[in-house]
Amino acid sequence: MELTPPGPRGIPPLFARLVDDSALFPPGTATMPDALRNYLAGREGDHAGLLGVFLCQASRLPELITELIKIKPKQPLPLSLIIDTGLGGVPKAISIVESRSELLSLRMVEMPAPSDVDEVWLERVSEFVPEDVIRVVEPRRGVGWLDGVRRVIEHGSWPKIRCGGQSSENFPSVDEVADFLAVLSGSPGASFKATNSLHRAVRHDDPDNGIAHHGFLNLLVAVARSLSGGDVREALASTDGEALAAEARSLSEPAAKAVRALFASYACDSFEAPVADLEALGLL
């Protein structure tokens, strides 16, 4: 399912609607008014075609709607609803969104999976979320993690991979990301979403704690290689921004679209950071 058409104003297909706005989530500290104001400004800006959906917790829906009533947006806000109220809260949250269709357009519902990602739970997800809305499920990394990823795909949902967080344990290794991509690229028609700590284009060490952060450009190039039989791990581990940019630039339009059919989008709390990195690398 294509979430949105390719972006306007010359955004290359490899980056169209790549960045979902997660300003309301750590490490973001934006207030609801500021997050909405910045998102809507981004939709009107020179790089609008790079920007995907706006992420909001189910528990904050009333706050979101109150602010949108004040703003009176020209078009309904494209929304990804992050379920932080448990699976049982999904029907009510979706009902609230659908009752305000003049303000909100529900594109995606995202939620963490239980530790065993069991079939009954996945069936309930399918029952609760309308067919025209993308379901995104995050299996927990650990024993049997990839089996959970496969079950999520088999049930027609997108698996989500968390690439970082508040502690070093939240950062998957290069091998874990490569294994995840191998499952996805071997599953026809599958798509995935990434989240957390992908603020920069290229892999780098955090100067504050020394933790190696994955780069979203590394991930794009790694997906391209996974589809063409290349060295996925080398792409994920590379810190050579110029080489990664050159490889990304060399992709044909069909190859770029195939990459994005698999790697659908990623969540970032700052839209300015990926724009700045892509501009610095000559990719926008």
CSV table of C-alpha atoms in Angstrom, one decimal:
chain,number,residue,atom,x,y,z
A,1,MET,CA,0.0,0.0,0.0
A,2,GLU,CA,1.4,3.4,-1.0
A,3,LEU,CA,0.9,5.8,1.9
A,4,THR,CA,1.2,9.0,-0.1
A,5,PRO,CA,2.2,9.9,-3.6
A,6,PRO,CA,5.8,11.1,-4.2
A,7,GLY,CA,6.5,14.4,-2.7
A,8,PRO,CA,6.4,17.7,-4.6
A,9,ARG,CA,9.1,20.2,-5.4
A,10,GLY,CA,11.7,17.8,-6.7
A,11,ILE,CA,12.2,15.5,-3.8
A,12,PRO,CA,13.9,12.3,-5.1
A,13,PRO,CA,11.7,9.1,-5.0
A,14,LEU,CA,14.2,7.6,-2.5
A,15,PHE,CA,13.3,10.3,0.1
A,16,ALA,CA,9.6,11.0,-0.7
A,17,ARG,CA,7.5,11.1,2.5
A,18,LEU,CA,10.4,9.3,4.3
A,19,VAL,CA,10.3,11.3,7.6
A,20,ASP,CA,7.4,10.9,10.0
A,21,ASP,CA,7.1,13.6,12.7
A,22,SER,CA,7.6,12.3,16.2
A,23,ALA,CA,8.2,15.6,18.0
A,24,LEU,CA,5.8,14.6,20.8
A,25,PHE,CA,8.0,11.6,21.7
A,26,PRO,CA,11.4,11.4,23.5
A,27,PRO,CA,13.9,12.7,23.0
A,28,GLY,CA,11.6,15.4,21.5
A,29,THR,CA,10.3,17.9,24.0
A,30,ALA,CA,7.9,19.9,21.9
A,31,THR,CA,4.5,21.0,23.3
A,32,MET,CA,1.4,20.0,21.3
A,33,PRO,CA,1.0,23.6,19.9
A,34,ASP,CA,4.6,23.8,18.8
A,35,ALA,CA,4.7,20.3,17.4
A,36,LEU,CA,1.6,21.0,15.2
A,37,ARG,CA,2.8,24.4,14.2
A,38,ASN,CA,6.2,23.1,13.1
A,39,TYR,CA,4.7,20.1,11.2
A,40,LEU,CA,2.2,22.3,9.3
A,41,ALA,CA,4.9,24.7,8.4
A,42,GLY,CA,7.0,21.8,7.1
A,43,ARG,CA,4.1,20.7,4.9
A,44,GLU,CA,4.2,24.2,3.3
A,45,GLY,CA,8.0,24.5,3.1
A,46,ASP,CA,10.5,23.7,0.4
A,47,HIS,CA,11.0,20.2,1.6
A,48,ALA,CA,7.4,19.3,2.1
A,49,GLY,CA,7.8,16.2,-0.1
A,50,LEU,CA,10.1,14.6,2.5
A,51,LEU,CA,7.6,14.8,5.3
A,52,GLY,CA,5.3,12.0,6.1
A,53,VAL,CA,2.6,11.6,8.8
A,54,PHE,CA,2.3,13.2,12.2
A,55,LEU,CA,2.6,10.8,15.2
A,56,CYS,CA,0.4,11.2,18.3
A,57,GLN,CA,-0.3,9.0,21.3
A,58,ALA,CA,-3.8,7.8,21.7
A,59,SER,CA,-3.8,9.2,25.3
A,60,ARG,CA,-3.2,12.7,23.8
A,61,LEU,CA,-6.0,12.7,21.2
A,62,PRO,CA,-8.2,15.2,23.1
A,63,GLU,CA,-5.3,17.6,23.4
A,64,LEU,CA,-4.5,17.2,19.7
A,65,ILE,CA,-8.1,17.8,18.6
A,66,THR,CA,-8.4,20.9,20.9
A,67,GLU,CA,-5.3,22.4,19.2
A,68,LEU,CA,-6.4,21.6,15.7
A,69,ILE,CA,-9.8,23.3,16.4
A,70,LYS,CA,-7.8,26.4,17.2
A,71,ILE,CA,-5.5,26.1,14.2
A,72,LYS,CA,-8.2,25.2,11.6
A,73,PRO,CA,-5.9,23.4,9.2
A,74,LYS,CA,-6.6,23.7,5.5
A,75,GLN,CA,-6.7,19.9,5.2
A,76,PRO,CA,-7.1,17.1,7.7
A,77,LEU,CA,-3.9,16.2,9.5
A,78,PRO,CA,-2.4,12.9,8.2
A,79,LEU,CA,-2.1,11.0,11.4
A,80,SER,CA,-0.3,7.9,12.8
A,81,LEU,CA,-2.0,6.9,16.0
A,82,ILE,CA,0.5,5.5,18.6
A,83,ILE,CA,-1.4,3.1,20.9
A,84,ASP,CA,-0.2,3.7,24.5
A,85,THR,CA,-3.5,2.6,26.1
A,86,GLY,CA,-3.3,-1.1,25.4
A,87,LEU,CA,-5.0,-3.0,22.6
A,88,GLY,CA,-8.4,-2.7,24.3
A,89,GLY,CA,-8.2,1.1,23.8
A,90,VAL,CA,-7.8,0.9,20.0
A,91,PRO,CA,-11.6,0.9,19.0
A,92,LYS,CA,-12.3,4.0,21.2
A,93,ALA,CA,-9.3,5.9,19.9
A,94,ILE,CA,-10.1,5.1,16.3
A,95,SER,CA,-13.7,6.1,16.9
A,96,ILE,CA,-12.6,9.5,18.2
A,97,VAL,CA,-10.4,10.1,15.2
A,98,GLU,CA,-13.1,9.1,12.7
A,99,SER,CA,-15.6,11.4,14.5
A,100,ARG,CA,-13.3,14.4,13.6
A,101,SER,CA,-12.7,13.6,9.9
A,102,GLU,CA,-12.6,17.4,9.2
A,103,LEU,CA,-9.5,17.6,11.3
A,104,LEU,CA,-7.8,14.2,11.2
A,105,SER,CA,-7.0,11.6,8.4
A,106,LEU,CA,-6.0,8.3,10.0
A,107,ARG,CA,-3.3,6.7,7.9
A,108,MET,CA,-1.6,4.4,10.3
A,109,VAL,CA,-2.0,2.7,13.7
A,110,GLU,CA,1.2,1.7,15.6
A,111,MET,CA,1.5,-0.5,18.7
A,112,PRO,CA,4.0,-2.6,20.6
A,113,ALA,CA,3.5,-6.4,20.4
A,114,PRO,CA,3.3,-8.7,23.4
A,115,SER,CA,6.5,-10.6,24.1
A,116,ASP,CA,5.2,-13.7,22.2
A,117,VAL,CA,3.4,-11.9,19.3
A,118,ASP,CA,0.7,-14.6,19.4
A,119,GLU,CA,-1.8,-15.2,16.6
A,120,VAL,CA,-4.9,-14.3,18.7
A,121,TRP,CA,-3.5,-10.9,19.5
A,122,LEU,CA,-2.6,-10.2,15.9
A,123,GLU,CA,-6.1,-11.3,14.8
A,124,ARG,CA,-7.6,-8.7,17.2
A,125,VAL,CA,-5.4,-6.0,15.8
A,126,SER,CA,-6.7,-6.9,12.3
A,127,GLU,CA,-10.3,-6.7,13.6
A,128,PHE,CA,-9.9,-3.4,15.4
A,129,VAL,CA,-8.0,-1.4,12.7
A,130,PRO,CA,-9.9,-0.5,9.5
A,131,GLU,CA,-8.7,-2.2,6.3
A,132,ASP,CA,-7.7,1.0,4.7
A,133,VAL,CA,-5.4,2.0,7.6
A,134,ILE,CA,-1.8,0.7,7.8
A,135,ARG,CA,-1.1,-1.5,10.9
A,136,VAL,CA,2.4,-1.2,12.3
A,137,VAL,CA,3.4,-3.7,15.0
A,138,GLU,CA,6.7,-3.6,17.0
A,139,PRO,CA,7.9,-7.1,18.1
A,140,ARG,CA,10.4,-6.9,21.0
A,141,ARG,CA,14.0,-7.9,20.2
A,142,GLY,CA,15.2,-11.0,22.0
A,143,VAL,CA,14.7,-14.7,21.8
A,144,GLY,CA,12.4,-15.5,18.9
A,145,TRP,CA,12.3,-11.9,17.7
A,146,LEU,CA,12.5,-12.7,14.0
A,147,ASP,CA,9.7,-15.3,14.3
A,148,GLY,CA,7.6,-12.5,15.7
A,149,VAL,CA,8.6,-10.3,12.7
A,150,ARG,CA,7.5,-13.1,10.3
A,151,ARG,CA,4.1,-13.5,12.1
A,152,VAL,CA,3.5,-9.7,11.9
A,153,ILE,CA,4.2,-9.8,8.1
A,154,GLU,CA,2.0,-12.9,7.6
A,155,HIS,CA,-0.9,-11.1,9.2
A,156,GLY,CA,-0.6,-8.2,6.8
A,157,SER,CA,1.0,-5.7,9.2
A,158,TRP,CA,4.2,-3.7,8.9
A,159,PRO,CA,6.9,-4.7,11.5
A,160,LYS,CA,8.7,-1.8,13.2
A,161,ILE,CA,12.3,-1.9,14.2
A,162,ARG,CA,13.5,0.3,17.1
A,163,CYS,CA,17.0,1.6,16.2
A,164,GLY,CA,17.8,3.3,19.6
A,165,GLY,CA,16.4,4.8,22.7
A,166,GLN,CA,17.3,5.9,26.2
A,167,SER,CA,19.9,3.2,26.9
A,168,SER,CA,22.4,1.2,25.0
A,169,GLU,CA,20.2,-1.9,25.2
A,170,ASN,CA,17.7,-0.1,22.9
A,171,PHE,CA,20.3,0.0,20.0
A,172,PRO,CA,20.2,-3.1,17.8
A,173,SER,CA,23.5,-4.3,16.5
A,174,VAL,CA,24.5,-4.2,12.8
A,175,ASP,CA,23.9,-8.0,12.7
A,176,GLU,CA,20.4,-7.7,14.3
A,177,VAL,CA,19.4,-5.0,11.7
A,178,ALA,CA,20.8,-7.1,8.9
A,179,ASP,CA,18.9,-10.2,10.0
A,180,PHE,CA,15.7,-8.1,10.2
A,181,LEU,CA,16.3,-6.8,6.7
A,182,ALA,CA,16.9,-10.4,5.4
A,183,VAL,CA,13.5,-11.4,6.7
A,184,LEU,CA,11.8,-8.4,5.1
A,185,SER,CA,13.5,-8.7,1.7
A,186,GLY,CA,12.6,-12.4,1.7
A,187,SER,CA,8.9,-11.7,2.2
A,188,PRO,CA,7.2,-10.5,-1.0
A,189,GLY,CA,5.1,-7.4,-0.6
A,190,ALA,CA,6.4,-6.7,2.9
A,191,SER,CA,7.1,-3.2,4.3
A,192,PHE,CA,8.6,-2.0,7.5
A,193,LYS,CA,9.0,1.2,9.5
A,194,ALA,CA,11.9,2.3,11.7
A,195,THR,CA,11.9,4.5,14.8
A,196,ASN,CA,14.2,6.1,17.4
A,197,SER,CA,17.7,7.6,17.2
A,198,LEU,CA,17.8,7.9,13.4
A,199,HIS,CA,18.2,11.6,13.5
A,200,ARG,CA,21.3,11.7,11.3
A,201,ALA,CA,21.8,10.4,7.8
A,202,VAL,CA,25.1,8.6,8.5
A,203,ARG,CA,26.2,6.2,11.3
A,204,HIS,CA,28.1,8.0,14.0
A,205,ASP,CA,29.1,7.8,17.7
A,206,ASP,CA,27.2,9.9,20.1
A,207,PRO,CA,29.7,12.4,21.6
A,208,ASP,CA,28.0,12.3,25.0
A,209,ASN,CA,27.9,8.6,25.6
A,210,GLY,CA,29.9,6.9,22.8
A,211,ILE,CA,27.0,4.8,21.6
A,212,ALA,CA,27.0,4.1,17.9
A,213,HIS,CA,23.8,5.5,16.2
A,214,HIS,CA,22.4,4.0,13.1
A,215,GLY,CA,22.0,6.3,10.1
A,216,PHE,CA,18.8,6.5,8.0
A,217,LEU,CA,20.9,6.7,4.8
A,218,ASN,CA,22.8,3.6,5.9
A,219,LEU,CA,19.5,1.9,6.2
A,220,LEU,CA,18.3,3.0,2.8
A,221,VAL,CA,21.5,1.8,1.1
A,222,ALA,CA,21.4,-1.5,3.1
A,223,VAL,CA,17.9,-2.1,1.9
A,224,ALA,CA,19.0,-1.5,-1.7
A,225,ARG,CA,21.8,-4.0,-1.2
A,226,SER,CA,19.4,-6.5,0.4
A,227,LEU,CA,17.3,-6.4,-2.7
A,228,SER,CA,20.2,-6.8,-5.1
A,229,GLY,CA,22.4,-9.3,-3.2
A,230,GLY,CA,25.0,-6.8,-1.9
A,231,ASP,CA,26.8,-6.5,1.4
A,232,VAL,CA,24.2,-5.3,3.8
A,233,ARG,CA,26.3,-5.4,6.9
A,234,GLU,CA,29.0,-3.2,5.3
A,235,ALA,CA,26.3,-0.6,4.4
A,236,LEU,CA,24.9,-0.5,7.9
A,237,ALA,CA,28.4,-0.2,9.5
A,238,SER,CA,29.7,2.5,7.1
A,239,THR,CA,30.6,6.0,8.4
A,240,ASP,CA,31.5,7.2,4.9
A,241,GLY,CA,28.8,9.7,4.1
A,242,GLU,CA,30.1,10.6,0.7
A,243,ALA,CA,30.3,6.9,-0.4
A,244,LEU,CA,26.8,6.2,0.9
A,245,ALA,CA,25.4,9.3,-0.8
A,246,ALA,CA,27.1,8.3,-4.1
A,247,GLU,CA,25.5,4.8,-3.9
A,248,ALA,CA,22.1,6.3,-3.1
A,249,ARG,CA,22.4,8.8,-5.9
A,250,SER,CA,23.3,6.0,-8.4
A,251,LEU,CA,20.0,4.0,-7.8
A,252,SER,CA,17.7,4.0,-10.7
A,253,GLU,CA,14.1,5.3,-10.1
A,254,PRO,CA,12.7,1.7,-10.1
A,255,ALA,CA,15.4,0.6,-7.7
A,256,ALA,CA,14.7,3.6,-5.4
A,257,LYS,CA,11.0,2.9,-5.5
A,258,ALA,CA,11.6,-0.8,-4.6
A,259,VAL,CA,13.7,0.3,-1.6
A,260,ARG,CA,10.9,2.6,-0.4
A,261,ALA,CA,8.3,-0.1,-0.9
A,262,LEU,CA,10.2,-2.1,1.6
A,263,PHE,CA,11.5,0.7,3.9
A,264,ALA,CA,8.4,2.8,4.1
A,265,SER,CA,9.3,5.5,6.6
A,266,TYR,CA,11.0,6.3,9.9
A,267,ALA,CA,10.0,8.5,12.8
A,268,CYS,CA,12.2,11.5,13.8
A,269,ASP,CA,11.6,14.2,16.4
A,270,SER,CA,13.3,16.8,14.3
A,271,PHE,CA,12.5,17.4,10.6
A,272,GLU,CA,15.4,20.0,10.3
A,273,ALA,CA,18.1,17.4,11.1
A,274,PRO,CA,17.5,15.0,8.2
A,275,VAL,CA,16.9,17.9,5.8
A,276,ALA,CA,20.2,19.5,6.8
A,277,ASP,CA,22.1,16.2,6.5
A,278,LEU,CA,20.6,15.4,3.1
A,279,GLU,CA,21.4,18.9,1.8
A,280,ALA,CA,25.0,18.6,3.1
A,281,LEU,CA,25.4,15.4,1.2
A,282,GLY,CA,24.0,16.9,-2.0
A,283,LEU,CA,21.0,14.6,-2.0
A,284,LEU,CA,18.2,17.2,-2.0
